[in-house]
Amino acid sequence: MSLDSLQQQPLVETERFDLRPVQMSDTGLLEHYCSDERVARMTPTIPHPLPPGAVEAMVDRVTAVERDEDVWVMDASKTGSAEVMGAITLKRMDRNQSEVAYWVAPQFWNTGTASQAVEALIAANPMGNDAIFASVFQDNPASARVLVNCGFEYIGDAEAFCVSRNAKVPTWTYIKKLT
């Protein structure tokens, strides 16, 4: 993959919000939401409590030219709503595959935001993937419903380490074949 293709992270539009590349000006809202234990506990990588500088370090990492994942924020400012409602990530894997992960701020739970973000990113397929994987904690059935509603197929159980829980957590794994 060329550096030019890594630098290009497209805007993905939906009717309600845009998925736009994360930027340093998002750190305040991202830190506010990621500091919420309800958000951190449902992700493998967000620590709780959130250490100072963690969000800035993440933004630096995912906006670097050489990176292995792209992060978009769910920005509904075009419809008069929040500038950051959550985030969605595509992490590059081998064999033209990626893994999608997402979180939504609690005040936007049960509004279809996650489903719309996943659907839009799948439709855009910005990395030109043949398949996209996803994994969710088994105690987060709402996130599993998002994947099923977006056409992902369940392929098995596994476990992932959750930083905020300091424990391995059972997961469900899904795939969406795009070719």
PDB file of N, CA and C in Angstrom, residues 69-149:
ATOM      1  N   GLU A  69      -4.547   2.154  11.012  1.00  0.00           N
ATOM      2  CA  GLU A  69      -5.994   2.304  11.152  1.00  0.00           C
ATOM      3  C   GLU A  69      -6.405   3.731  10.810  1.00  0.00           C
ATOM      4  N   ASP A  70      -7.625   3.860  10.374  1.00  0.00           N
ATOM      5  CA  ASP A  70      -8.236   5.162  10.127  1.00  0.00           C
ATOM      6  C   ASP A  70      -9.392   5.324  11.101  1.00  0.00           C
ATOM      7  N   VAL A  71      -9.521   6.522  11.662  1.00  0.00           N
ATOM      8  CA  VAL A  71     -10.583   6.817  12.620  1.00  0.00           C
ATOM      9  C   VAL A  71     -11.395   7.997  12.099  1.00  0.00           C
ATOM     10  N   TRP A  72     -12.698   7.815  12.111  1.00  0.00           N
ATOM     11  CA  TRP A  72     -13.628   8.877  11.754  1.00  0.00           C
ATOM     12  C   TRP A  72     -14.459   9.225  12.985  1.00  0.00           C
ATOM     13  N   VAL A  73     -14.797  10.503  13.136  1.00  0.00           N
ATOM     14  CA  VAL A  73     -15.785  10.874  14.145  1.00  0.00           C
ATOM     15  C   VAL A  73     -17.135  10.978  13.455  1.00  0.00           C
ATOM     16  N   MET A  74     -18.179  10.694  14.221  1.00  0.00           N
ATOM     17  CA  MET A  74     -19.551  10.850  13.756  1.00  0.00           C
ATOM     18  C   MET A  74     -19.946  12.286  14.071  1.00  0.00           C
ATOM     19  N   ASP A  75     -19.960  13.125  13.050  1.00  0.00           N
ATOM     20  CA  ASP A  75     -20.141  14.574  13.200  1.00  0.00           C
ATOM     21  C   ASP A  75     -21.507  14.975  12.643  1.00  0.00           C
ATOM     22  N   ALA A  76     -22.420  15.369  13.536  1.00  0.00           N
ATOM     23  CA  ALA A  76     -23.776  15.751  13.124  1.00  0.00           C
ATOM     24  C   ALA A  76     -23.976  17.260  13.129  1.00  0.00           C
ATOM     25  N   SER A  77     -22.902  18.023  13.082  1.00  0.00           N
ATOM     26  CA  SER A  77     -23.048  19.475  13.108  1.00  0.00           C
ATOM     27  C   SER A  77     -23.816  19.999  11.895  1.00  0.00           C
ATOM     28  N   LYS A  78     -23.806  19.272  10.779  1.00  0.00           N
ATOM     29  CA  LYS A  78     -24.528  19.734   9.594  1.00  0.00           C
ATOM     30  C   LYS A  78     -26.051  19.713   9.797  1.00  0.00           C
ATOM     31  N   THR A  79     -26.513  18.947  10.781  1.00  0.00           N
ATOM     32  CA  THR A  79     -27.948  18.910  11.077  1.00  0.00           C
ATOM     33  C   THR A  79     -28.254  19.584  12.415  1.00  0.00           C
ATOM     34  N   GLY A  80     -27.297  20.366  12.915  1.00  0.00           N
ATOM     35  CA  GLY A  80     -27.520  21.104  14.146  1.00  0.00           C
ATOM     36  C   GLY A  80     -27.336  20.285  15.409  1.00  0.00           C
ATOM     37  N   SER A  81     -26.774  19.099  15.295  1.00  0.00           N
ATOM     38  CA  SER A  81     -26.540  18.258  16.472  1.00  0.00           C
ATOM     39  C   SER A  81     -25.062  18.318  16.854  1.00  0.00           C
ATOM     40  N   ALA A  82     -24.624  17.356  17.619  1.00  0.00           N
ATOM     41  CA  ALA A  82     -23.277  17.360  18.173  1.00  0.00           C
ATOM     42  C   ALA A  82     -22.206  17.213  17.102  1.00  0.00           C
ATOM     43  N   GLU A  83     -21.086  17.872  17.355  1.00  0.00           N
ATOM     44  CA  GLU A  83     -19.956  17.783  16.441  1.00  0.00           C
ATOM     45  C   GLU A  83     -19.270  16.419  16.539  1.00  0.00           C
ATOM     46  N   VAL A  84     -19.333  15.801  17.714  1.00  0.00           N
ATOM     47  CA  VAL A  84     -18.797  14.452  17.901  1.00  0.00           C
ATOM     48  C   VAL A  84     -19.839  13.638  18.664  1.00  0.00           C
ATOM     49  N   MET A  85     -20.363  12.597  18.020  1.00  0.00           N
ATOM     50  CA  MET A  85     -21.330  11.700  18.662  1.00  0.00           C
ATOM     51  C   MET A  85     -20.701  10.355  18.991  1.00  0.00           C
ATOM     52  N   GLY A  86     -19.549  10.081  18.410  1.00  0.00           N
ATOM     53  CA  GLY A  86     -18.873   8.817  18.602  1.00  0.00           C
ATOM     54  C   GLY A  86     -17.753   8.706  17.594  1.00  0.00           C
ATOM     55  N   ALA A  87     -17.178   7.514  17.503  1.00  0.00           N
ATOM     56  CA  ALA A  87     -16.082   7.279  16.568  1.00  0.00           C
ATOM     57  C   ALA A  87     -16.207   5.886  15.978  1.00  0.00           C
ATOM     58  N   ILE A  88     -15.657   5.739  14.780  1.00  0.00           N
ATOM     59  CA  ILE A  88     -15.633   4.453  14.093  1.00  0.00           C
ATOM     60  C   ILE A  88     -14.261   4.293  13.460  1.00  0.00           C
ATOM     61  N   THR A  89     -13.738   3.090  13.534  1.00  0.00           N
ATOM     62  CA  THR A  89     -12.368   2.805  13.123  1.00  0.00           C
ATOM     63  C   THR A  89     -12.329   1.640  12.150  1.00  0.00           C
ATOM     64  N   LEU A  90     -11.468   1.741  11.171  1.00  0.00           N
ATOM     65  CA  LEU A  90     -11.104   0.604  10.330  1.00  0.00           C
ATOM     66  C   LEU A  90      -9.620   0.345  10.537  1.00  0.00           C
ATOM     67  N   LYS A  91      -9.298  -0.845  11.029  1.00  0.00           N
ATOM     68  CA  LYS A  91      -7.903  -1.233  11.247  1.00  0.00           C
ATOM     69  C   LYS A  91      -7.508  -2.215  10.156  1.00  0.00           C
ATOM     70  N   ARG A  92      -6.424  -1.894   9.458  1.00  0.00           N
ATOM     71  CA  ARG A  92      -5.961  -2.741   8.368  1.00  0.00           C
ATOM     72  C   ARG A  92      -5.491  -4.097   8.885  1.00  0.00           C
ATOM     73  N   MET A  93      -5.849  -5.136   8.143  1.00  0.00           N
ATOM     74  CA  MET A  93      -5.380  -6.490   8.412  1.00  0.00           C
ATOM     75  C   MET A  93      -4.728  -6.992   7.127  1.00  0.00           C
ATOM     76  N   ASP A  94      -4.216  -8.191   7.143  1.00  0.00           N
ATOM     77  CA  ASP A  94      -3.633  -8.747   5.928  1.00  0.00           C
ATOM     78  C   ASP A  94      -4.739  -9.245   4.988  1.00  0.00           C
ATOM     79  N   ARG A  95      -4.348  -9.632   3.801  1.00  0.00           N
ATOM     80  CA  ARG A  95      -5.240 -10.216   2.782  1.00  0.00           C
ATOM     81  C   ARG A  95      -6.430  -9.327   2.443  1.00  0.00           C
ATOM     82  N   ASN A  96      -6.196  -8.010   2.364  1.00  0.00           N
ATOM     83  CA  ASN A  96      -7.217  -7.053   1.936  1.00  0.00           C
ATOM     84  C   ASN A  96      -8.462  -7.091   2.829  1.00  0.00           C
ATOM     85  N   GLN A  97      -8.224  -7.146   4.135  1.00  0.00           N
ATOM     86  CA  GLN A  97      -9.291  -7.178   5.120  1.00  0.00           C
ATOM     87  C   GLN A  97      -9.048  -6.081   6.160  1.00  0.00           C
ATOM     88  N   SER A  98     -10.104  -5.710   6.859  1.00  0.00           N
ATOM     89  CA  SER A  98     -10.009  -4.751   7.959  1.00  0.00           C
ATOM     90  C   SER A  98     -10.901  -5.217   9.093  1.00  0.00           C
ATOM     91  N   GLU A  99     -10.721  -4.567  10.244  1.00  0.00           N
ATOM     92  CA  GLU A  99     -11.604  -4.789  11.375  1.00  0.00           C
ATOM     93  C   GLU A  99     -12.248  -3.456  11.723  1.00  0.00           C
ATOM     94  N   VAL A 100     -13.575  -3.465  11.829  1.00  0.00           N
ATOM     95  CA  VAL A 100     -14.302  -2.258  12.195  1.00  0.00           C
ATOM     96  C   VAL A 100     -14.582  -2.287  13.690  1.00  0.00           C
ATOM     97  N   ALA A 101     -14.477  -1.128  14.315  1.00  0.00           N
ATOM     98  CA  ALA A 101     -14.826  -0.961  15.722  1.00  0.00           C
ATOM     99  C   ALA A 101     -15.476   0.404  15.862  1.00  0.00           C
ATOM    100  N   TYR A 102     -16.338   0.555  16.834  1.00  0.00           N
ATOM    101  CA  TYR A 102     -17.066   1.811  16.994  1.00  0.00           C
ATOM    102  C   TYR A 102     -17.531   1.967  18.422  1.00  0.00           C
ATOM    103  N   TRP A 103     -17.773   3.198  18.791  1.00  0.00           N
ATOM    104  CA  TRP A 103     -18.435   3.513  20.051  1.00  0.00           C
ATOM    105  C   TRP A 103     -19.260   4.776  19.822  1.00  0.00           C
ATOM    106  N   VAL A 104     -20.321   4.873  20.577  1.00  0.00           N
ATOM    107  CA  VAL A 104     -21.231   6.018  20.489  1.00  0.00           C
ATOM    108  C   VAL A 104     -21.396   6.580  21.895  1.00  0.00           C
ATOM    109  N   ALA A 105     -21.397   7.897  22.010  1.00  0.00           N
ATOM    110  CA  ALA A 105     -21.601   8.547  23.307  1.00  0.00           C
ATOM    111  C   ALA A 105     -22.961   8.132  23.867  1.00  0.00           C
ATOM    112  N   PRO A 106     -23.049   7.913  25.184  1.00  0.00           N
ATOM    113  CA  PRO A 106     -24.292   7.404  25.780  1.00  0.00           C
ATOM    114  C   PRO A 106     -25.553   8.186  25.432  1.00  0.00           C
ATOM    115  N   GLN A 107     -25.464   9.499  25.278  1.00  0.00           N
ATOM    116  CA  GLN A 107     -26.685  10.249  24.968  1.00  0.00           C
ATOM    117  C   GLN A 107     -27.222   9.964  23.570  1.00  0.00           C
ATOM    118  N   PHE A 108     -26.427   9.266  22.736  1.00  0.00           N
ATOM    119  CA  PHE A 108     -26.882   8.909  21.389  1.00  0.00           C
ATOM    120  C   PHE A 108     -27.155   7.412  21.252  1.00  0.00           C
ATOM    121  N   TRP A 109     -27.121   6.674  22.369  1.00  0.00           N
ATOM    122  CA  TRP A 109     -27.437   5.256  22.319  1.00  0.00           C
ATOM    123  C   TRP A 109     -28.896   5.069  21.912  1.00  0.00           C
ATOM    124  N   ASN A 110     -29.164   3.978  21.225  1.00  0.00           N
ATOM    125  CA  ASN A 110     -30.526   3.598  20.804  1.00  0.00           C
ATOM    126  C   ASN A 110     -31.160   4.617  19.863  1.00  0.00           C
ATOM    127  N   THR A 111     -30.324   5.268  19.053  1.00  0.00           N
ATOM    128  CA  THR A 111     -30.840   6.224  18.065  1.00  0.00           C
ATOM    129  C   THR A 111     -30.511   5.807  16.635  1.00  0.00           C
ATOM    130  N   GLY A 112     -29.905   4.629  16.473  1.00  0.00           N
ATOM    131  CA  GLY A 112     -29.522   4.162  15.146  1.00  0.00           C
ATOM    132  C   GLY A 112     -28.206   4.744  14.658  1.00  0.00           C
ATOM    133  N   THR A 113     -27.526   5.510  15.493  1.00  0.00           N
ATOM    134  CA  THR A 113     -26.279   6.162  15.090  1.00  0.00           C
ATOM    135  C   THR A 113     -25.215   5.143  14.704  1.00  0.00           C
ATOM    136  N   ALA A 114     -24.981   4.146  15.545  1.00  0.00           N
ATOM    137  CA  ALA A 114     -23.949   3.147  15.245  1.00  0.00           C
ATOM    138  C   ALA A 114     -24.281   2.381  13.971  1.00  0.00           C
ATOM    139  N   SER A 115     -25.535   1.966  13.837  1.00  0.00           N
ATOM    140  CA  SER A 115     -25.926   1.228  12.624  1.00  0.00           C
ATOM    141  C   SER A 115     -25.706   2.062  11.375  1.00  0.00           C
ATOM    142  N   GLN A 116     -26.099   3.327  11.430  1.00  0.00           N
ATOM    143  CA  GLN A 116     -25.938   4.193  10.261  1.00  0.00           C
ATOM    144  C   GLN A 116     -24.456   4.414   9.949  1.00  0.00           C
ATOM    145  N   ALA A 117     -23.629   4.551  10.974  1.00  0.00           N
ATOM    146  CA  ALA A 117     -22.192   4.741  10.753  1.00  0.00           C
ATOM    147  C   ALA A 117     -21.567   3.494  10.123  1.00  0.00           C
ATOM    148  N   VAL A 118     -21.899   2.321  10.648  1.00  0.00           N
ATOM    149  CA  VAL A 118     -21.345   1.080  10.103  1.00  0.00           C
ATOM    150  C   VAL A 118     -21.822   0.883   8.665  1.00  0.00           C
ATOM    151  N   GLU A 119     -23.110   1.076   8.412  1.00  0.00           N
ATOM    152  CA  GLU A 119     -23.641   0.937   7.049  1.00  0.00           C
ATOM    153  C   GLU A 119     -22.936   1.871   6.078  1.00  0.00           C
ATOM    154  N   ALA A 120     -22.739   3.125   6.478  1.00  0.00           N
ATOM    155  CA  ALA A 120     -22.107   4.107   5.594  1.00  0.00           C
ATOM    156  C   ALA A 120     -20.654   3.738   5.306  1.00  0.00           C
ATOM    157  N   LEU A 121     -19.944   3.301   6.324  1.00  0.00           N
ATOM    158  CA  LEU A 121     -18.544   2.949   6.125  1.00  0.00           C
ATOM    159  C   LEU A 121     -18.410   1.704   5.252  1.00  0.00           C
ATOM    160  N   ILE A 122     -19.295   0.734   5.445  1.00  0.00           N
ATOM    161  CA  ILE A 122     -19.297  -0.475   4.607  1.00  0.00           C
ATOM    162  C   ILE A 122     -19.590  -0.093   3.151  1.00  0.00           C
ATOM    163  N   ALA A 123     -20.591   0.759   2.947  1.00  0.00           N
ATOM    164  CA  ALA A 123     -20.945   1.165   1.582  1.00  0.00           C
ATOM    165  C   ALA A 123     -19.798   1.921   0.912  1.00  0.00           C
ATOM    166  N   ALA A 124     -19.116   2.766   1.663  1.00  0.00           N
ATOM    167  CA  ALA A 124     -18.001   3.535   1.102  1.00  0.00           C
ATOM    168  C   ALA A 124     -16.779   2.646   0.854  1.00  0.00           C
ATOM    169  N   ASN A 125     -16.584   1.650   1.721  1.00  0.00           N
ATOM    170  CA  ASN A 125     -15.452   0.728   1.632  1.00  0.00           C
ATOM    171  C   ASN A 125     -14.164   1.476   1.264  1.00  0.00           C
ATOM    172  N   PRO A 126     -13.754   2.439   2.100  1.00  0.00           N
ATOM    173  CA  PRO A 126     -12.637   3.307   1.738  1.00  0.00           C
ATOM    174  C   PRO A 126     -11.302   2.607   1.567  1.00  0.00           C
ATOM    175  N   MET A 127     -11.139   1.429   2.112  1.00  0.00           N
ATOM    176  CA  MET A 127      -9.887   0.689   1.952  1.00  0.00           C
ATOM    177  C   MET A 127      -9.984  -0.363   0.852  1.00  0.00           C
ATOM    178  N   GLY A 128     -11.144  -0.432   0.197  1.00  0.00           N
ATOM    179  CA  GLY A 128     -11.318  -1.409  -0.871  1.00  0.00           C
ATOM    180  C   GLY A 128     -11.187  -2.842  -0.383  1.00  0.00           C
ATOM    181  N   ASN A 129     -11.706  -3.106   0.806  1.00  0.00           N
ATOM    182  CA  ASN A 129     -11.581  -4.427   1.418  1.00  0.00           C
ATOM    183  C   ASN A 129     -12.447  -5.476   0.739  1.00  0.00           C
ATOM    184  N   ASP A 130     -11.986  -6.733   0.838  1.00  0.00           N
ATOM    185  CA  ASP A 130     -12.785  -7.879   0.415  1.00  0.00           C
ATOM    186  C   ASP A 130     -13.681  -8.353   1.547  1.00  0.00           C
ATOM    187  N   ALA A 131     -13.243  -8.117   2.795  1.00  0.00           N
ATOM    188  CA  ALA A 131     -14.017  -8.534   3.963  1.00  0.00           C
ATOM    189  C   ALA A 131     -13.687  -7.608   5.132  1.00  0.00           C
ATOM    190  N   ILE A 132     -14.669  -7.435   5.995  1.00  0.00           N
ATOM    191  CA  ILE A 132     -14.487  -6.646   7.212  1.00  0.00           C
ATOM    192  C   ILE A 132     -14.951  -7.493   8.386  1.00  0.00           C
ATOM    193  N   PHE A 133     -14.114  -7.555   9.398  1.00  0.00           N
ATOM    194  CA  PHE A 133     -14.412  -8.285  10.621  1.00  0.00           C
ATOM    195  C   PHE A 133     -14.855  -7.305  11.701  1.00  0.00           C
ATOM    196  N   ALA A 134     -15.491  -7.837  12.722  1.00  0.00           N
ATOM    197  CA  ALA A 134     -15.840  -7.060  13.906  1.00  0.00           C
ATOM    198  C   ALA A 134     -15.928  -8.019  15.080  1.00  0.00           C
ATOM    199  N   SER A 135     -15.651  -7.490  16.253  1.00  0.00           N
ATOM    200  CA  SER A 135     -15.731  -8.267  17.474  1.00  0.00           C
ATOM    201  C   SER A 135     -16.375  -7.389  18.532  1.00  0.00           C
ATOM    202  N   VAL A 136     -17.325  -7.948  19.272  1.00  0.00           N
ATOM    203  CA  VAL A 136     -17.993  -7.191  20.339  1.00  0.00           C
ATOM    204  C   VAL A 136     -18.015  -8.036  21.607  1.00  0.00           C
ATOM    205  N   PHE A 137     -17.993  -7.358  22.734  1.00  0.00           N
ATOM    206  CA  PHE A 137     -18.084  -8.072  24.000  1.00  0.00           C
ATOM    207  C   PHE A 137     -19.459  -8.708  24.130  1.00  0.00           C
ATOM    208  N   GLN A 138     -19.510  -9.919  24.669  1.00  0.00           N
ATOM    209  CA  GLN A 138     -20.774 -10.635  24.784  1.00  0.00           C
ATOM    210  C   GLN A 138     -21.750  -9.959  25.742  1.00  0.00           C
ATOM    211  N   ASP A 139     -21.281  -9.087  26.619  1.00  0.00           N
ATOM    212  CA  ASP A 139     -22.209  -8.362  27.489  1.00  0.00           C
ATOM    213  C   ASP A 139     -22.654  -7.035  26.871  1.00  0.00           C
ATOM    214  N   ASN A 140     -22.473  -6.912  25.547  1.00  0.00           N
ATOM    215  CA  ASN A 140     -22.925  -5.736  24.810  1.00  0.00           C
ATOM    216  C   ASN A 140     -23.784  -6.179  23.618  1.00  0.00           C
ATOM    217  N   PRO A 141     -24.971  -6.751  23.899  1.00  0.00           N
ATOM    218  CA  PRO A 141     -25.801  -7.256  22.806  1.00  0.00           C
ATOM    219  C   PRO A 141     -26.271  -6.170  21.834  1.00  0.00           C
ATOM    220  N   ALA A 142     -26.366  -4.936  22.293  1.00  0.00           N
ATOM    221  CA  ALA A 142     -26.782  -3.850  21.385  1.00  0.00           C
ATOM    222  C   ALA A 142     -25.768  -3.686  20.255  1.00  0.00           C
ATOM    223  N   SER A 143     -24.494  -3.790  20.572  1.00  0.00           N
ATOM    224  CA  SER A 143     -23.462  -3.676  19.548  1.00  0.00           C
ATOM    225  C   SER A 143     -23.500  -4.867  18.594  1.00  0.00           C
ATOM    226  N   ALA A 144     -23.812  -6.036  19.111  1.00  0.00           N
ATOM    227  CA  ALA A 144     -23.965  -7.214  18.251  1.00  0.00           C
ATOM    228  C   ALA A 144     -25.145  -7.031  17.291  1.00  0.00           C
ATOM    229  N   ARG A 145     -26.236  -6.445  17.778  1.00  0.00           N
ATOM    230  CA  ARG A 145     -27.404  -6.191  16.913  1.00  0.00           C
ATOM    231  C   ARG A 145     -27.053  -5.236  15.779  1.00  0.00           C
ATOM    232  N   VAL A 146     -26.206  -4.248  16.055  1.00  0.00           N
ATOM    233  CA  VAL A 146     -25.757  -3.330  15.006  1.00  0.00           C
ATOM    234  C   VAL A 146     -25.121  -4.130  13.874  1.00  0.00           C
ATOM    235  N   LEU A 147     -24.227  -5.033  14.218  1.00  0.00           N
ATOM    236  CA  LEU A 147     -23.525  -5.810  13.196  1.00  0.00           C
ATOM    237  C   LEU A 147     -24.477  -6.704  12.412  1.00  0.00           C
ATOM    238  N   VAL A 148     -25.354  -7.395  13.111  1.00  0.00           N
ATOM    239  CA  VAL A 148     -26.317  -8.282  12.438  1.00  0.00           C
ATOM    240  C   VAL A 148     -27.220  -7.458  11.516  1.00  0.00           C
ATOM    241  N   ASN A 149     -27.682  -6.319  12.004  1.00  0.00           N
ATOM    242  CA  ASN A 149     -28.545  -5.458  11.183  1.00  0.00           C
ATOM    243  C   ASN A 149     -27.820  -4.907   9.961  1.00  0.00           C
TER     244      ASN A 149
END
